[in-house]
mmCIF file of C-alpha atoms in Angstrom:
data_model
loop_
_atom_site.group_PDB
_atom_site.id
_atom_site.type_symbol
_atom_site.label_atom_id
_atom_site.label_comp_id
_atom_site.label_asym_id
_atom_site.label_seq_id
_atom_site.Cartn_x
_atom_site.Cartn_y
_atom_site.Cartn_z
ATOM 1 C CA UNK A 1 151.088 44.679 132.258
ATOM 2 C CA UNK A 2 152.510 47.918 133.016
ATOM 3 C CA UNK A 3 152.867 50.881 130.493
ATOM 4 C CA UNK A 4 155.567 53.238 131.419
ATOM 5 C CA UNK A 5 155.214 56.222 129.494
ATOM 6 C CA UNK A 6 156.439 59.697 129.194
ATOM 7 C CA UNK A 7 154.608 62.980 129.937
ATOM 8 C CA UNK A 8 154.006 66.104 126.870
ATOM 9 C CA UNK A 9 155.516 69.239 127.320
ATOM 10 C CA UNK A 10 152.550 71.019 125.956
ATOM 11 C CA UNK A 11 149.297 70.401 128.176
ATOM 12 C CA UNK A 12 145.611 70.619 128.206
ATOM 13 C CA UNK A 13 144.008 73.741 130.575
ATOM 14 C CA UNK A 14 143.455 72.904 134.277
ATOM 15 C CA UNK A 15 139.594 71.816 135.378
ATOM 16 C CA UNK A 16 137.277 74.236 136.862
ATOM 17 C CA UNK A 17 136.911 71.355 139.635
ATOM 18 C CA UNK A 18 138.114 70.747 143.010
ATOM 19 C CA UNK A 19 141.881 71.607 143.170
ATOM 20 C CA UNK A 20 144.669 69.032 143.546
ATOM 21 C CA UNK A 21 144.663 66.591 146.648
ATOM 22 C CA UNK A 22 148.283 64.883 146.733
ATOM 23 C CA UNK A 23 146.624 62.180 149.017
ATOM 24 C CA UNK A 24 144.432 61.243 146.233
ATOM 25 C CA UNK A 25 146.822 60.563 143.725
ATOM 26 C CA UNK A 26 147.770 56.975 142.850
ATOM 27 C CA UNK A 27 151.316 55.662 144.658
ATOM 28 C CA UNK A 28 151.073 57.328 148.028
ATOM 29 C CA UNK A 29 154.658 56.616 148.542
ATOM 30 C CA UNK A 30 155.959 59.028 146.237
ATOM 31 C CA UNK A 31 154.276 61.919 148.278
ATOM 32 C CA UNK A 32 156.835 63.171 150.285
ATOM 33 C CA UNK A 33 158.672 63.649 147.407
ATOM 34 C CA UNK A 34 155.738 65.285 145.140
ATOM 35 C CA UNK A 35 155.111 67.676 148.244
ATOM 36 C CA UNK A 36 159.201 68.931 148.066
ATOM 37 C CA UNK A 37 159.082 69.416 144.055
ATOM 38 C CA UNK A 38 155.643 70.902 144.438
ATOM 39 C CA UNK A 39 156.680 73.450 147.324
ATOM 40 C CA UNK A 40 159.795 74.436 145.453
ATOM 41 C CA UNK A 41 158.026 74.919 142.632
ATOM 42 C CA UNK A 42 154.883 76.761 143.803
ATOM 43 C CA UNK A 43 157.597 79.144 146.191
ATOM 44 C CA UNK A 44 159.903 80.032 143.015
ATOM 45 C CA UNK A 45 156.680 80.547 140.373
ATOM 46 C CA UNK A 46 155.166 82.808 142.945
ATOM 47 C CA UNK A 47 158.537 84.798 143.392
ATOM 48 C CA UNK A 48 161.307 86.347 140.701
ATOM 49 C CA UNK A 49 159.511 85.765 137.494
ATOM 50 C CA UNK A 50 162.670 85.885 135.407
ATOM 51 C CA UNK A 51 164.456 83.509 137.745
ATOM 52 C CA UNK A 52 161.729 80.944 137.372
ATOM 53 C CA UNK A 53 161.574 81.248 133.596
ATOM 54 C CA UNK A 54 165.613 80.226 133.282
ATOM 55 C CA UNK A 55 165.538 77.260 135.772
ATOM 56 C CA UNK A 56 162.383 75.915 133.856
ATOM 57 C CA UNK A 57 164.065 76.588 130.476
ATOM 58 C CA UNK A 58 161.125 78.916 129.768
ATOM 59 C CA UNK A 59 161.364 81.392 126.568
ATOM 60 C CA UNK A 60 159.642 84.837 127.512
ATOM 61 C CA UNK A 61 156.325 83.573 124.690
ATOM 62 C CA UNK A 62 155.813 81.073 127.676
ATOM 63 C CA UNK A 63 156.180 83.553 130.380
ATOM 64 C CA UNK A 64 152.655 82.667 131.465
ATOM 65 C CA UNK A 65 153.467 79.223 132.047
ATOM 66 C CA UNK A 66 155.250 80.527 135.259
ATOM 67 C CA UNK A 67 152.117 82.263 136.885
ATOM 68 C CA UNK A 68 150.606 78.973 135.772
ATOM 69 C CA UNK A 69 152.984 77.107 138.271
ATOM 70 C CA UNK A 70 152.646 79.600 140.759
ATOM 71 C CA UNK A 71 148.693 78.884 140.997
ATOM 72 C CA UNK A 72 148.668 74.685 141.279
ATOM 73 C CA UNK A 73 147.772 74.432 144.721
ATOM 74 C CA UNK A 74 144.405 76.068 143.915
ATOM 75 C CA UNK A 75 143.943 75.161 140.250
ATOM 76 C CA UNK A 76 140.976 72.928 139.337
ATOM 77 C CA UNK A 77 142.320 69.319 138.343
ATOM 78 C CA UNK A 78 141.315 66.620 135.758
ATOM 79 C CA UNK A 79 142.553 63.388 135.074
ATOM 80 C CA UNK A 80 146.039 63.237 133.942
ATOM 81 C CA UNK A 81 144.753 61.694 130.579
ATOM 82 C CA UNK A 82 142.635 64.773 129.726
ATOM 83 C CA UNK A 83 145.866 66.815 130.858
ATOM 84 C CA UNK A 84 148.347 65.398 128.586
ATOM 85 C CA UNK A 85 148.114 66.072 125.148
ATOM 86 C CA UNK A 86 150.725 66.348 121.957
ATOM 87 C CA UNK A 87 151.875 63.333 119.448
ATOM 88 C CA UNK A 88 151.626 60.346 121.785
ATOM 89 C CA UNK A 89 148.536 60.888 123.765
ATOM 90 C CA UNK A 90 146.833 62.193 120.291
ATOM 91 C CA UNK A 91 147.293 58.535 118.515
ATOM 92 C CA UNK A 92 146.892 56.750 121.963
ATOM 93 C CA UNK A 93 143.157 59.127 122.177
ATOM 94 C CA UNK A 94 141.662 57.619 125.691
ATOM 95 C CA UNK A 95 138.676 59.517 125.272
ATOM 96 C CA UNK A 96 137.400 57.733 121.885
ATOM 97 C CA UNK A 97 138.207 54.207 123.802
ATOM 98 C CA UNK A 98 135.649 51.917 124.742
ATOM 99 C CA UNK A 99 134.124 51.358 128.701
ATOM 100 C CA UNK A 100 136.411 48.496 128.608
ATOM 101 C CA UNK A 101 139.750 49.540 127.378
ATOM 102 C CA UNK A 102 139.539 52.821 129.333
ATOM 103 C CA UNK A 103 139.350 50.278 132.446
ATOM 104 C CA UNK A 104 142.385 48.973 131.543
ATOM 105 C CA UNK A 105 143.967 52.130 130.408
ATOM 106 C CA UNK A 106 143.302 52.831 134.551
ATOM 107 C CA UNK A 107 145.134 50.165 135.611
ATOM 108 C CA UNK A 108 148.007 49.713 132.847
ATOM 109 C CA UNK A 109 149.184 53.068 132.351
ATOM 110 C CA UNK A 110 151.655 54.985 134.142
ATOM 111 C CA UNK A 111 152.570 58.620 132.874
ATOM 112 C CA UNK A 112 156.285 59.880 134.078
ATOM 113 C CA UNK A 113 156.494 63.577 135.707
ATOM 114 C CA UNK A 114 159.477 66.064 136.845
ATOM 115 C CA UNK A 115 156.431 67.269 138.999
ATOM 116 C CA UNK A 116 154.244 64.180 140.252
ATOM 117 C CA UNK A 117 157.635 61.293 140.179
ATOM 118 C CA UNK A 118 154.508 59.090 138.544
ATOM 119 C CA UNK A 119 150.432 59.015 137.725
ATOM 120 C CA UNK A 120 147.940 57.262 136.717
ATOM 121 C CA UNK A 121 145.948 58.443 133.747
ATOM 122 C CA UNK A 122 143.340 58.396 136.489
ATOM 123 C CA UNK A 123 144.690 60.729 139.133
ATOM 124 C CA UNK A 124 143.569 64.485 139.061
ATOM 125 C CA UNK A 125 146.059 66.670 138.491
ATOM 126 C CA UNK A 126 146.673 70.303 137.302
ATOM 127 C CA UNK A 127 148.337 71.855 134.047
ATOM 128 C CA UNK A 128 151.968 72.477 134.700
ATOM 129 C CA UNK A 129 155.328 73.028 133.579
ATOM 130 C CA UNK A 130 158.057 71.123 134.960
ATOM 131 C CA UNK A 131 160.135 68.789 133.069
ATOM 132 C CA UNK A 132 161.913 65.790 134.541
ATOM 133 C CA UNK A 133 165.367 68.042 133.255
ATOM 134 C CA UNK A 134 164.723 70.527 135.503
ATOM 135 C CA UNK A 135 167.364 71.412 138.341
ATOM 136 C CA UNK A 136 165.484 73.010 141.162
ATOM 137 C CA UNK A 137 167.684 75.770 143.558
ATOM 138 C CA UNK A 138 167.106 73.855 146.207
ATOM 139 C CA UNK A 139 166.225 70.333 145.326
ATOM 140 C CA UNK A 140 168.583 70.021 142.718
ATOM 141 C CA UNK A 141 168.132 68.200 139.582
ATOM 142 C CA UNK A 142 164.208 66.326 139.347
ATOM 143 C CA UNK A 143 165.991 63.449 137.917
ATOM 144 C CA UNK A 144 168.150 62.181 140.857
ATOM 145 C CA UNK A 145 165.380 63.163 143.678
ATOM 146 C CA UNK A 146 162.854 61.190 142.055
ATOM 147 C CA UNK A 147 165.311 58.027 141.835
ATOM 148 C CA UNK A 148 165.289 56.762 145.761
ATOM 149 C CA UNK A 149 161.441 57.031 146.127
ATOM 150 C CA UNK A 150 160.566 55.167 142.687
ATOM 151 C CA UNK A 151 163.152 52.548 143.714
ATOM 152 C CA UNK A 152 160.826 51.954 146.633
ATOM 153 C CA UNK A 153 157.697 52.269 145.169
ATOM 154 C CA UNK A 154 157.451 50.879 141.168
ATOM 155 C CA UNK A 155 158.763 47.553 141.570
ATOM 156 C CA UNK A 156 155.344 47.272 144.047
ATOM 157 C CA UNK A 157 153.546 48.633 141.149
ATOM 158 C CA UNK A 158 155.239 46.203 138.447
ATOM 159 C CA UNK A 159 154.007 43.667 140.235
ATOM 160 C CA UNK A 160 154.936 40.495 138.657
ATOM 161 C CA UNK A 161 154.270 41.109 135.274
ATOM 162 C CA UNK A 162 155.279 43.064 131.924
ATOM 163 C CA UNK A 163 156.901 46.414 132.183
ATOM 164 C CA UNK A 164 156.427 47.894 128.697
ATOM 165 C CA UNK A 165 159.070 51.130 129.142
ATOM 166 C CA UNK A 166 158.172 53.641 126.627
ATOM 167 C CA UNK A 167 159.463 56.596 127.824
ATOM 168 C CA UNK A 168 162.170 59.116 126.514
ATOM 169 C CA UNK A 169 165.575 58.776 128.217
ATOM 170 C CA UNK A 170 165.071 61.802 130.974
ATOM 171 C CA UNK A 171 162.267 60.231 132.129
ATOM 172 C CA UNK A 172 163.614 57.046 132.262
ATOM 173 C CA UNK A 173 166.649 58.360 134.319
ATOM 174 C CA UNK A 174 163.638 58.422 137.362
ATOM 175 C CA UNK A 175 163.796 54.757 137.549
ATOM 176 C CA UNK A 176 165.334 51.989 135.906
ATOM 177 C CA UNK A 177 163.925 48.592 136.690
ATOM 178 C CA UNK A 178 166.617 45.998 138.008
ATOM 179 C CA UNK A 179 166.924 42.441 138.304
ATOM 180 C CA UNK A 180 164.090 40.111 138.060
ATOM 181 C CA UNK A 181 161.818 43.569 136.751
ATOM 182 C CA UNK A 182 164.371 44.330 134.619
ATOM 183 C CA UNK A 183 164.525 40.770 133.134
ATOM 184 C CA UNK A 184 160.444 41.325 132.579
ATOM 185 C CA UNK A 185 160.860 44.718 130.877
ATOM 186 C CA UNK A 186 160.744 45.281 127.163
ATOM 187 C CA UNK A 187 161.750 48.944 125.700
ATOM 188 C CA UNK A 188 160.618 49.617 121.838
ATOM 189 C CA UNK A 189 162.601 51.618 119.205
ATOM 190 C CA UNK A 190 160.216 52.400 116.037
ATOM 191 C CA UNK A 191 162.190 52.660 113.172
ATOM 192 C CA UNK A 192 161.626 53.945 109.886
ATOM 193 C CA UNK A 193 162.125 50.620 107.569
ATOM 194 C CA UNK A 194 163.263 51.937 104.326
ATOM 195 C CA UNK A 195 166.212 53.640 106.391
ATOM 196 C CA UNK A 196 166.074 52.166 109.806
ATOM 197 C CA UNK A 197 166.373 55.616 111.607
ATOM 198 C CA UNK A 198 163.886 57.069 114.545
ATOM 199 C CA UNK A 199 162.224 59.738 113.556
ATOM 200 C CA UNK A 200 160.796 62.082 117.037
ATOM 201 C CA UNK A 201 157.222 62.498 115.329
ATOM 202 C CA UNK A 202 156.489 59.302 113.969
ATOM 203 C CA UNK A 203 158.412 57.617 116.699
ATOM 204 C CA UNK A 204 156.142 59.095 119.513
ATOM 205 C CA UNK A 205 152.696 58.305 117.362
ATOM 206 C CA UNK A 206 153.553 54.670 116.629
ATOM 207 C CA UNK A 207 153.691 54.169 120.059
ATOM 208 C CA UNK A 208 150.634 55.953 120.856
ATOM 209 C CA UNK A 209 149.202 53.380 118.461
ATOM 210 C CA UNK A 210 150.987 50.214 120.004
ATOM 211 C CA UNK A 211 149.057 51.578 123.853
ATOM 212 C CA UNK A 212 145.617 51.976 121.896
ATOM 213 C CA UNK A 213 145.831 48.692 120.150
ATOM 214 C CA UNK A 214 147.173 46.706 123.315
ATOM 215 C CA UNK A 215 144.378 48.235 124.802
ATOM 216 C CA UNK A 216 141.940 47.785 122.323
ATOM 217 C CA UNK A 217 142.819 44.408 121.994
ATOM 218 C CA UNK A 218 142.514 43.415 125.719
ATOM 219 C CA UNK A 219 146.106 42.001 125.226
ATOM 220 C CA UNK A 220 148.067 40.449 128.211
ATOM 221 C CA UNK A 221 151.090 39.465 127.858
ATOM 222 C CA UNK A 222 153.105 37.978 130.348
ATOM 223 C CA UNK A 223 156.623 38.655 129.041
ATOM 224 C CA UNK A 224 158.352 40.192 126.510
ATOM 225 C CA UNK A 225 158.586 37.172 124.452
ATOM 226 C CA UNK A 226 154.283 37.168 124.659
ATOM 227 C CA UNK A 227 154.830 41.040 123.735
ATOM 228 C CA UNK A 228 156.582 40.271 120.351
ATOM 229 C CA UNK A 229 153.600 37.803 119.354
ATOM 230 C CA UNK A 230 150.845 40.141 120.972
ATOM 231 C CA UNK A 231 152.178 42.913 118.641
ATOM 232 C CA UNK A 232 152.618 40.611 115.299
ATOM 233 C CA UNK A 233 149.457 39.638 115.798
ATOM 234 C CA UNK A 234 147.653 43.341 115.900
ATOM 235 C CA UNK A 235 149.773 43.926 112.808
ATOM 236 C CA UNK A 236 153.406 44.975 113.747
ATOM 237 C CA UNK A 237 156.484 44.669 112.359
ATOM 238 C CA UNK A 238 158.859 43.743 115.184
ATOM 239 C CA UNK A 239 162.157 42.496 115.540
ATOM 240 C CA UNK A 240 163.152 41.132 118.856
ATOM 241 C CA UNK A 241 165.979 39.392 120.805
ATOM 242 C CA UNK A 242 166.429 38.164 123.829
ATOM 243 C CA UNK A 243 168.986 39.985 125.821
ATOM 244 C CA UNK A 244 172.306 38.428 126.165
ATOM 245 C CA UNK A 245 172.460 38.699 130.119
ATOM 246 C CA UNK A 246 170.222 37.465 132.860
ATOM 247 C CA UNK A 247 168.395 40.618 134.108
ATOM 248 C CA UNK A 248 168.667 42.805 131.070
ATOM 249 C CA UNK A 249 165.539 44.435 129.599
ATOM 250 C CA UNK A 250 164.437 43.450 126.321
ATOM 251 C CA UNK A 251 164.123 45.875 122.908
ATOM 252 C CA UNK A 252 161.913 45.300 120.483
ATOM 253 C CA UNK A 253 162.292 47.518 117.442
ATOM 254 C CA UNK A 254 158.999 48.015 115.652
ATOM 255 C CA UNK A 255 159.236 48.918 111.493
ATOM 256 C CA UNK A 256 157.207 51.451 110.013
ATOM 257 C CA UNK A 257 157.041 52.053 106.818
ATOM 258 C CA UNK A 258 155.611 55.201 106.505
ATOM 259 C CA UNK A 259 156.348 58.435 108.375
ATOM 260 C CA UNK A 260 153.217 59.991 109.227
#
């Protein structure tokens, strides 16, 4: 199984460690293309401070965030899991797991980036600011550069099982599994029950949840269809159909009753 998930815009403080090595990082294919988004970056951080803050989408309370950027190629790193924080990665907590789920956590998860294309929660990285929105002066916009080197690289790391895609729609814009992946990919809505609308907060801690218990569990399954009865069995609500097309992704829409 395969977790695709999203980064958080708000981030943990960069190690005191050894500073970012792009060859260490998990999917060595995508580093041509982290070394162009991390040049650009770096060049304009390090330059016109204003001129960075409007191409990042920066208001002037997060005017440090730019001198942030400008510093990542000697900024101590720490695993990407430490780095990410907010809704998702609060219910999901890695650090309370046990020896055994944060093994799998290793090897199943896969965090999105407008800055790294894709990491493990393993990988060292830095704190940033980049979103996968971003349009670059020179690369253009994140979205689109990312798309030719992930179309190389993730079905390799899909393998030949379950892609569970929960990432938000930029950062699924990277790379959109096709064909026989596709056909092996499940996306999940959670929905409020009573009125059957997504709510942002709730939506992004239920999932949280879903990673930590699939984890916790030691779940594997194979297919969507083995993801519907994994998740009914930890507890979930979920409401599933099979997709009307050969090489469609699945959704699953999980029911929550309360909003918290």
């Amino acid at each position: 199984m395969l977790v695709l998930l999203p980064p958080s815009e708000g981030k943990a403080a960069s190690g005191r460690g050894a500073p970012l090595k792009l060859e260490s990082l998990s999917l060595p294919g995508l580093n041509d293309a982290r070394e162009a988004v991390l040049t650009e970056l770096v060049d304009l951080c390090a330059g016109d401070e204003d001129k960075a803050r409007d191409v990042l989408g920066l208001s002037e309370g997060l005017r440090a965030e730019v001198a942030k950027n400008a510093g990542l190629r000697t900024a101590g790193a720490r695993p990407a899991g430490e780095i990410y924080t907010g809704v998702l990665y609060d219910a999901l907590d890695l650090a309370t797991l046990d020896a055994a789920a944060k093994r799998r956590a290793g090897r199943q998860l896969l965090v999105f980036s407008g800055l790294w294309g894709a990491v493990r929660v393993t990988d060292r990285i830095p704190s940033y600011r980049c979103s996968m929105g971003v349009k670059l002066p020179g690369l253009g916009a994140l979205g689109a550069h990312w798309r030719t080197p992930m179309a190389s690289v993730l079905p390799e790391a899909a393998g030949n099982g379950l892609v569970l895609d929960l990432r938000s729609s930029a950062y699924a814009a990277a790379w959109k599994p096709k064909g026989e992946v596709a056909a092996r990919t499940a996306t999940v809505r959670v929905l409020h029950a009573p009125t059957r609308k997504v709510v942002s907060h709730f939506n992004k801690a239920t999932k949280g949840r879903i990673v930590r218990s699939l984890l916790t569990a030691g779940a594997a399954p194979k297919g969507p269809a083995e993801l519907v009865t994994a998740l009914r069995d930890l507890g979930y609500v979920v409401e599933a159909e099979a997709p009307g097309r050969a090489g469609a992704a699945w959704t699953l829409d999980v029911l929550v009753d309360e909003v918290h």
